[in-house]
PDB file of C-alpha atoms and ligand atoms in Angstrom:
ATOM      1  CA  MET A   1     -61.421  35.625  18.643  1.00 98.00           C
ATOM      2  CA  LYS A   2     -57.857  35.982  18.958  1.00 98.00           C
ATOM      3  CA  PHE A   3     -57.253  38.973  22.287  1.00 98.00           C
ATOM      4  CA  PHE A   4     -53.657  40.340  21.436  1.00 98.00           C
ATOM      5  CA  ILE A   5     -52.270  42.848  23.666  1.00 98.00           C
ATOM      6  CA  ASP A   6     -51.858  46.448  23.534  1.00 98.00           C
ATOM      7  CA  THR A   7     -48.927  46.380  24.637  1.00 98.00           C
ATOM      8  CA  ALA A   8     -44.716  46.907  24.784  1.00 98.00           C
ATOM      9  CA  ASN A   9     -44.225  46.205  27.905  1.00 98.00           C
ATOM     10  CA  LEU A  10     -42.155  42.857  28.118  1.00 98.00           C
ATOM     11  CA  LYS A  11     -43.734  41.620  31.754  1.00 97.00           C
ATOM     12  CA  GLU A  12     -47.508  41.748  30.895  1.00 97.00           C
ATOM     13  CA  ILE A  13     -46.071  40.106  28.067  1.00 97.00           C
ATOM     14  CA  ASP A  14     -45.222  37.560  29.635  1.00 97.00           C
ATOM     15  CA  GLU A  15     -48.075  37.875  31.976  1.00 96.00           C
ATOM     16  CA  ALA A  16     -50.589  37.380  29.458  1.00 96.00           C
ATOM     17  CA  ARG A  17     -49.192  34.241  27.646  1.00 96.00           C
ATOM     18  CA  SER A  18     -48.794  32.756  31.369  1.00 96.00           C
ATOM     19  CA  LEU A  19     -52.068  33.330  31.610  1.00 94.00           C
ATOM     20  CA  GLY A  20     -52.412  31.498  28.442  1.00 92.00           C
ATOM     21  CA  MET A  21     -54.207  34.556  26.495  1.00 90.00           C
ATOM     22  CA  LEU A  22     -51.441  35.905  24.529  1.00 96.00           C
ATOM     23  CA  ASP A  23     -51.613  35.764  20.833  1.00 97.00           C
ATOM     24  CA  GLY A  24     -49.998  38.494  19.419  1.00 98.00           C
ATOM     25  CA  VAL A  25     -48.723  41.671  20.607  1.00 98.00           C
ATOM     26  CA  THR A  26     -49.483  45.534  19.282  1.00 98.00           C
ATOM     27  CA  THR A  27     -47.873  48.222  19.771  1.00 98.00           C
ATOM     28  CA  ASN A  28     -47.730  51.986  19.035  1.00 98.00           C
ATOM     29  CA  PRO A  29     -45.306  54.883  19.335  1.00 97.00           C
ATOM     30  CA  SER A  30     -46.645  55.778  22.465  1.00 98.00           C
ATOM     31  CA  LEU A  31     -46.700  52.250  23.737  1.00 98.00           C
ATOM     32  CA  ILE A  32     -43.273  52.307  22.587  1.00 97.00           C
ATOM     33  CA  SER A  33     -41.696  55.635  24.366  1.00 97.00           C
ATOM     34  CA  ASN A  34     -43.572  53.864  28.187  1.00 96.00           C
ATOM     35  CA  GLU A  35     -40.386  51.799  27.940  1.00 97.00           C
ATOM     36  CA  SER A  36     -36.196  51.789  29.484  1.00 94.00           C
ATOM     37  CA  VAL A  37     -35.453  52.660  25.330  1.00 96.00           C
ATOM     38  CA  SER A  38     -34.045  55.950  24.059  1.00 94.00           C
ATOM     39  CA  ASN A  39     -32.702  54.882  20.456  1.00 96.00           C
ATOM     40  CA  GLN A  40     -33.687  52.981  17.124  1.00 95.00           C
ATOM     41  CA  LYS A  41     -31.349  50.675  18.033  1.00 96.00           C
ATOM     42  CA  GLU A  42     -32.608  49.729  21.558  1.00 97.00           C
ATOM     43  CA  ILE A  43     -36.269  50.291  20.140  1.00 97.00           C
ATOM     44  CA  GLN A  44     -35.284  47.360  17.024  1.00 97.00           C
ATOM     45  CA  LYS A  45     -33.367  45.058  20.321  1.00 97.00           C
ATOM     46  CA  HIS A  46     -36.913  45.644  21.646  1.00 98.00           C
ATOM     47  CA  TYR A  47     -39.264  45.095  19.566  1.00 98.00           C
ATOM     48  CA  ILE A  48     -37.216  41.243  18.773  1.00 98.00           C
ATOM     49  CA  SER A  49     -37.599  40.994  22.722  1.00 98.00           C
ATOM     50  CA  ILE A  50     -40.744  40.574  22.069  1.00 98.00           C
ATOM     51  CA  CYS A  51     -40.460  38.518  18.841  1.00 98.00           C
ATOM     52  CA  GLU A  52     -38.927  36.062  20.894  1.00 97.00           C
ATOM     53  CA  ARG A  53     -41.121  35.609  23.492  1.00 96.00           C
ATOM     54  CA  LEU A  54     -44.349  34.860  20.706  1.00 96.00           C
ATOM     55  CA  LYS A  55     -44.872  31.215  18.827  1.00 94.00           C
ATOM     56  CA  ASN A  56     -44.670  30.938  15.057  1.00 90.00           C
ATOM     57  CA  GLU A  57     -48.382  31.426  14.556  1.00 93.00           C
ATOM     58  CA  GLU A  58     -48.154  35.068  16.760  1.00 97.00           C
ATOM     59  CA  ASN A  59     -47.177  38.330  15.269  1.00 98.00           C
ATOM     60  CA  VAL A  60     -46.551  41.692  16.462  1.00 98.00           C
ATOM     61  CA  SER A  61     -47.381  45.010  15.206  1.00 98.00           C
ATOM     62  CA  ALA A  62     -44.436  47.602  14.959  1.00 98.00           C
ATOM     63  CA  GLU A  63     -45.189  50.913  13.849  1.00 98.00           C
ATOM     64  CA  VAL A  64     -43.685  53.617  11.342  1.00 98.00           C
ATOM     65  CA  ILE A  65     -42.636  56.742  12.472  1.00 98.00           C
ATOM     66  CA  SER A  66     -42.092  58.365   9.453  1.00 98.00           C
ATOM     67  CA  THR A  67     -45.142  59.514   7.748  1.00 98.00           C
ATOM     68  CA  ASP A  68     -43.974  61.094   3.935  1.00 98.00           C
ATOM     69  CA  TYR A  69     -43.650  57.646   1.647  1.00 98.00           C
ATOM     70  CA  ASP A  70     -40.153  56.935   0.728  1.00 98.00           C
ATOM     71  CA  ASN A  71     -39.492  57.402   4.635  1.00 98.00           C
ATOM     72  CA  MET A  72     -42.089  54.561   5.265  1.00 98.00           C
ATOM     73  CA  ILE A  73     -41.081  52.467   3.229  1.00 98.00           C
ATOM     74  CA  GLN A  74     -37.351  52.878   4.527  1.00 98.00           C
ATOM     75  CA  GLU A  75     -38.340  52.102   8.128  1.00 98.00           C
ATOM     76  CA  GLY A  76     -41.130  49.461   7.517  1.00 98.00           C
ATOM     77  CA  GLU A  77     -38.412  47.088   5.292  1.00 98.00           C
ATOM     78  CA  LYS A  78     -35.980  47.377   8.417  1.00 98.00           C
ATOM     79  CA  LEU A  79     -39.101  45.993  10.753  1.00 98.00           C
ATOM     80  CA  SER A  80     -39.895  43.767   9.016  1.00 98.00           C
ATOM     81  CA  LEU A  81     -36.156  42.197   8.055  1.00 98.00           C
ATOM     82  CA  LEU A  82     -36.018  42.073  12.148  1.00 98.00           C
ATOM     83  CA  HIS A  83     -37.621  39.620  12.366  1.00 97.00           C
ATOM     84  CA  PRO A  84     -40.065  37.507  10.806  1.00 97.00           C
ATOM     85  CA  ARG A  85     -43.650  37.643  13.083  1.00 98.00           C
ATOM     86  CA  ILE A  86     -42.937  41.449  12.602  1.00 98.00           C
ATOM     87  CA  VAL A  87     -46.324  43.691  11.235  1.00 98.00           C
ATOM     88  CA  VAL A  88     -45.479  46.412   9.752  1.00 98.00           C
ATOM     89  CA  LYS A  89     -48.355  48.931  11.553  1.00 98.00           C
ATOM     90  CA  ILE A  90     -48.844  52.003   9.729  1.00 98.00           C
ATOM     91  CA  PRO A  91     -51.414  54.876  10.119  1.00 98.00           C
ATOM     92  CA  ILE A  92     -54.760  55.745   7.671  1.00 98.00           C
ATOM     93  CA  THR A  93     -53.492  58.794   5.614  1.00 98.00           C
ATOM     94  CA  LYS A  94     -52.720  58.924   1.260  1.00 98.00           C
ATOM     95  CA  ASN A  95     -49.086  57.823   2.172  1.00 98.00           C
ATOM     96  CA  GLY A  96     -49.917  55.246   4.463  1.00 98.00           C
ATOM     97  CA  ILE A  97     -52.009  53.662   1.627  1.00 98.00           C
ATOM     98  CA  ARG A  98     -49.695  53.171  -1.311  1.00 98.00           C
ATOM     99  CA  ALA A  99     -47.408  52.170   1.287  1.00 98.00           C
ATOM    100  CA  ILE A 100     -49.939  49.231   2.696  1.00 98.00           C
ATOM    101  CA  LYS A 101     -49.921  48.373  -1.031  1.00 98.00           C
ATOM    102  CA  TYR A 102     -46.652  48.437  -1.465  1.00 98.00           C
ATOM    103  CA  PHE A 103     -45.561  46.234   0.840  1.00 98.00           C
ATOM    104  CA  SER A 104     -48.885  44.096  -0.529  1.00 98.00           C
ATOM    105  CA  ASN A 105     -47.225  43.240  -3.163  1.00 98.00           C
ATOM    106  CA  LYS A 106     -43.870  41.973  -1.085  1.00 98.00           C
ATOM    107  CA  LYS A 107     -45.834  40.249   0.745  1.00 98.00           C
ATOM    108  CA  ILE A 108     -44.766  42.089   4.065  1.00 98.00           C
ATOM    109  CA  LYS A 109     -47.705  41.671   6.240  1.00 98.00           C
ATOM    110  CA  THR A 110     -49.172  45.136   6.652  1.00 98.00           C
ATOM    111  CA  ASN A 111     -52.130  46.812  10.490  1.00 98.00           C
ATOM    112  CA  CYS A 112     -53.748  49.940   9.412  1.00 98.00           C
ATOM    113  CA  THR A 113     -54.049  51.463  11.872  1.00 98.00           C
ATOM    114  CA  LEU A 114     -55.735  55.117  13.484  1.00 98.00           C
ATOM    115  CA  ILE A 115     -58.824  53.524  11.193  1.00 98.00           C
ATOM    116  CA  PHE A 116     -62.068  56.327  11.972  1.00 98.00           C
ATOM    117  CA  SER A 117     -64.311  55.511   9.431  1.00 98.00           C
ATOM    118  CA  THR A 118     -66.039  53.029   7.514  1.00 98.00           C
ATOM    119  CA  GLY A 119     -64.241  54.230   4.784  1.00 98.00           C
ATOM    120  CA  GLN A 120     -61.255  54.534   6.054  1.00 98.00           C
ATOM    121  CA  ALA A 121     -61.767  50.507   6.487  1.00 98.00           C
ATOM    122  CA  LEU A 122     -62.238  50.105   3.156  1.00 98.00           C
ATOM    123  CA  LEU A 123     -59.242  52.190   1.363  1.00 98.00           C
ATOM    124  CA  ALA A 124     -57.178  49.985   3.899  1.00 98.00           C
ATOM    125  CA  ALA A 125     -58.306  46.820   2.670  1.00 98.00           C
ATOM    126  CA  LYS A 126     -58.485  47.714  -1.377  1.00 98.00           C
ATOM    127  CA  ALA A 127     -54.610  48.380  -0.539  1.00 98.00           C
ATOM    128  CA  GLY A 128     -54.350  44.853   0.838  1.00 98.00           C
ATOM    129  CA  ALA A 129     -53.516  45.278   4.684  1.00 98.00           C
ATOM    130  CA  ASN A 130     -53.653  42.119   6.431  1.00 98.00           C
ATOM    131  CA  TYR A 131     -55.815  43.848   9.683  1.00 98.00           C
ATOM    132  CA  VAL A 132     -56.918  46.756  10.201  1.00 98.00           C
ATOM    133  CA  SER A 133     -57.481  49.015  14.266  1.00 98.00           C
ATOM    134  CA  PRO A 134     -60.224  50.350  14.349  1.00 98.00           C
ATOM    135  CA  PHE A 135     -60.272  52.412  17.004  1.00 98.00           C
ATOM    136  CA  ILE A 136     -63.644  52.074  19.477  1.00 98.00           C
ATOM    137  CA  GLY A 137     -62.354  53.840  22.909  1.00 98.00           C
ATOM    138  CA  ARG A 138     -61.461  56.311  21.329  1.00 98.00           C
ATOM    139  CA  LEU A 139     -64.563  56.685  19.398  1.00 98.00           C
ATOM    140  CA  ASP A 140     -66.693  56.449  22.282  1.00 98.00           C
ATOM    141  CA  ASP A 141     -64.660  58.881  24.013  1.00 98.00           C
ATOM    142  CA  LEU A 142     -66.007  60.976  21.504  1.00 98.00           C
ATOM    143  CA  SER A 143     -69.565  59.786  21.792  1.00 98.00           C
ATOM    144  CA  TYR A 144     -69.825  58.436  18.519  1.00 98.00           C
ATOM    145  CA  ASN A 145     -70.278  54.109  19.142  1.00 98.00           C
ATOM    146  CA  GLY A 146     -67.356  52.646  18.172  1.00 98.00           C
ATOM    147  CA  LEU A 147     -68.738  49.206  18.277  1.00 98.00           C
ATOM    148  CA  ASN A 148     -71.147  50.829  15.696  1.00 98.00           C
ATOM    149  CA  LEU A 149     -68.080  51.699  13.156  1.00 98.00           C
ATOM    150  CA  ILE A 150     -66.946  47.656  14.065  1.00 98.00           C
ATOM    151  CA  ARG A 151     -69.944  46.062  12.482  1.00 98.00           C
ATOM    152  CA  GLU A 152     -70.390  48.147   9.599  1.00 98.00           C
ATOM    153  CA  ILE A 153     -66.548  47.105   8.695  1.00 98.00           C
ATOM    154  CA  LYS A 154     -67.432  43.104   9.500  1.00 98.00           C
ATOM    155  CA  ASN A 155     -70.471  43.535   7.223  1.00 98.00           C
ATOM    156  CA  VAL A 156     -68.476  45.629   4.830  1.00 98.00           C
ATOM    157  CA  TYR A 157     -66.021  43.293   4.203  1.00 98.00           C
ATOM    158  CA  GLU A 158     -67.974  40.593   4.178  1.00 98.00           C
ATOM    159  CA  ASN A 159     -69.515  42.097   1.836  1.00 98.00           C
ATOM    160  CA  TYR A 160     -66.421  41.866  -0.988  1.00 98.00           C
ATOM    161  CA  HIS A 161     -64.906  38.858   0.915  1.00 98.00           C
ATOM    162  CA  PHE A 162     -61.759  41.610   1.604  1.00 98.00           C
ATOM    163  CA  LYS A 163     -59.431  38.726   3.157  1.00 98.00           C
ATOM    164  CA  THR A 164     -58.585  41.537   5.493  1.00 98.00           C
ATOM    165  CA  LYS A 165     -58.035  40.693   9.409  1.00 98.00           C
ATOM    166  CA  ILE A 166     -60.239  43.626  12.064  1.00 98.00           C
ATOM    167  CA  LEU A 167     -58.113  44.024  15.241  1.00 98.00           C
ATOM    168  CA  GLY A 168     -60.573  45.574  17.112  1.00 98.00           C
ATOM    169  CA  ALA A 169     -58.631  48.384  19.030  1.00 98.00           C
ATOM    170  CA  SER A 170     -58.877  50.804  21.828  1.00 98.00           C
ATOM    171  CA  ILE A 171     -59.949  48.477  24.136  1.00 98.00           C
ATOM    172  CA  ARG A 172     -61.402  50.080  27.791  1.00 98.00           C
ATOM    173  CA  ASN A 173     -63.766  47.656  29.021  1.00 98.00           C
ATOM    174  CA  PRO A 174     -64.533  43.719  29.200  1.00 98.00           C
ATOM    175  CA  LEU A 175     -67.874  45.254  27.602  1.00 98.00           C
ATOM    176  CA  HIS A 176     -66.114  46.416  24.081  1.00 98.00           C
ATOM    177  CA  ILE A 177     -64.785  42.557  24.468  1.00 98.00           C
ATOM    178  CA  ILE A 178     -67.503  41.011  25.034  1.00 98.00           C
ATOM    179  CA  GLU A 179     -69.404  42.540  21.879  1.00 98.00           C
ATOM    180  CA  CYS A 180     -66.321  42.450  19.566  1.00 98.00           C
ATOM    181  CA  SER A 181     -66.846  38.814  19.941  1.00 98.00           C
ATOM    182  CA  LYS A 182     -70.488  38.764  19.723  1.00 98.00           C
ATOM    183  CA  ILE A 183     -69.671  40.608  16.146  1.00 98.00           C
ATOM    184  CA  GLY A 184     -67.545  37.770  15.691  1.00 98.00           C
ATOM    185  CA  ILE A 185     -64.280  39.957  14.160  1.00 98.00           C
ATOM    186  CA  HIS A 186     -61.072  37.878  14.251  1.00 98.00           C
ATOM    187  CA  ALA A 187     -59.121  39.413  17.047  1.00 98.00           C
ATOM    188  CA  ILE A 188     -58.956  42.310  19.591  1.00 98.00           C
ATOM    189  CA  THR A 189     -55.654  43.797  21.748  1.00 98.00           C
ATOM    190  CA  SER A 190     -56.436  44.959  24.583  1.00 98.00           C
ATOM    191  CA  PRO A 191     -54.247  46.228  28.044  1.00 97.00           C
ATOM    192  CA  ILE A 192     -53.765  43.338  30.305  1.00 97.00           C
ATOM    193  CA  SER A 193     -56.027  45.111  33.128  1.00 97.00           C
ATOM    194  CA  VAL A 194     -59.255  44.838  30.307  1.00 98.00           C
ATOM    195  CA  VAL A 195     -59.297  40.943  30.575  1.00 97.00           C
ATOM    196  CA  TYR A 196     -58.153  40.241  33.841  1.00 97.00           C
ATOM    197  CA  SER A 197     -62.074  42.801  34.656  1.00 97.00           C
ATOM    198  CA  LEU A 198     -63.690  39.922  31.970  1.00 97.00           C
ATOM    199  CA  LEU A 199     -62.867  37.224  35.344  1.00 96.00           C
ATOM    200  CA  ASN A 200     -64.869  39.596  37.980  1.00 96.00           C
ATOM    201  CA  HIS A 201     -68.353  38.880  39.233  1.00 97.00           C
ATOM    202  CA  PRO A 202     -69.568  38.947  42.488  1.00 98.00           C
ATOM    203  CA  LEU A 203     -71.397  35.867  41.968  1.00 98.00           C
ATOM    204  CA  THR A 204     -67.845  33.497  42.033  1.00 98.00           C
ATOM    205  CA  ASP A 205     -66.729  35.788  44.854  1.00 98.00           C
ATOM    206  CA  ILE A 206     -69.485  34.693  46.950  1.00 98.00           C
ATOM    207  CA  GLY A 207     -70.088  31.243  45.429  1.00 98.00           C
ATOM    208  CA  LEU A 208     -66.459  31.119  46.364  1.00 98.00           C
ATOM    209  CA  GLU A 209     -65.925  31.737  49.991  1.00 98.00           C
ATOM    210  CA  LYS A 210     -69.651  29.529  50.430  1.00 98.00           C
ATOM    211  CA  PHE A 211     -67.316  26.118  49.102  1.00 98.00           C
ATOM    212  CA  LEU A 212     -64.510  26.921  50.605  1.00 98.00           C
ATOM    213  CA  LYS A 213     -65.930  27.880  54.218  1.00 98.00           C
ATOM    214  CA  ASP A 214     -68.265  24.482  53.967  1.00 97.00           C
ATOM    215  CA  PHE A 215     -65.842  22.202  53.563  1.00 98.00           C
ATOM    216  CA  LYS A 216     -63.656  23.154  55.901  1.00 97.00           C
ATOM    217  CA  LYS A 217     -66.224  23.297  58.494  1.00 96.00           C
ATOM    218  CA  LYS A 218     -66.672  19.530  58.232  1.00 95.00           C
ATOM    219  CA  ILE A 219     -62.975  18.411  57.179  1.00 94.00           C
ATOM    220  CA  LYS A 220     -60.145  18.567  58.534  1.00 85.00           C
TER     221      LYS A 220
HETATM  222  O1  G3P B 301     -52.374  50.836  20.334  1.00 97.28           O
HETATM  223  C1  G3P B 301     -53.741  51.085  19.089  1.00 97.28           C
HETATM  224  C2  G3P B 301     -54.663  51.417  20.378  1.00 97.28           C
HETATM  225  O2  G3P B 301     -55.283  50.291  20.904  1.00 97.28           O
HETATM  226  C3  G3P B 301     -54.977  52.562  21.496  1.00 97.28           C
HETATM  227  O3  G3P B 301     -55.788  52.528  22.828  1.00 97.28           O
HETATM  228  O4  G3P B 301     -56.936  53.334  24.558  1.00 97.28           O
HETATM  229  O5  G3P B 301     -54.213  54.582  23.565  1.00 97.28           O
HETATM  230  O6  G3P B 301     -56.606  54.668  22.511  1.00 97.28           O
HETATM  231  P1  G3P B 301     -55.366  54.041  23.335  1.00 97.28           P
END
């Protein structure tokens, strides 16, 4: 399973790279607004800096802000011209679906975001999205089972051999990552803190402490 990092923060991206856990990056308007950027020029420069940290097969999702079709197209085209590693992230709306179809015809890669139902994921795939981002944690927050959505989408995509890749998003805890890997989706996108939490096990800590204590008792 691919590990994408859900951040626009360059330090976190570098940290994920040094861990060997970086297959791609996803951003969204909220994450971009947390960085020191205050206008379009700075945002564009920031996206380019992210792209330059990635390898050829990796990509970064950059989301459009516009909600009307013409501006979505204009914005998405500009984003895609910034760097070949940009994937244009588009929300699942009527205009969004039309825009995804347009970009798919032009071979510009898209990630359809804010997916909360199987029906939305089906439309995104039919429009030709390269990725869909179902939001697991935000569904869990409302007492819906986010992982069930992932299972359903995988099932539907397999029924019809859709090429759209499932990118599990809104990851909040290590079980989300583990369950996604058991379901067998292409990738998850997670904050780096949740990736670190996969490391935690008290028996590892106890075991390491004992190994070092035993060693130091006998060996100078
Ligand atoms: O980038 C989209 C998604 O991963 C957002 O996650 O934690 O804000 O629900 P979250």
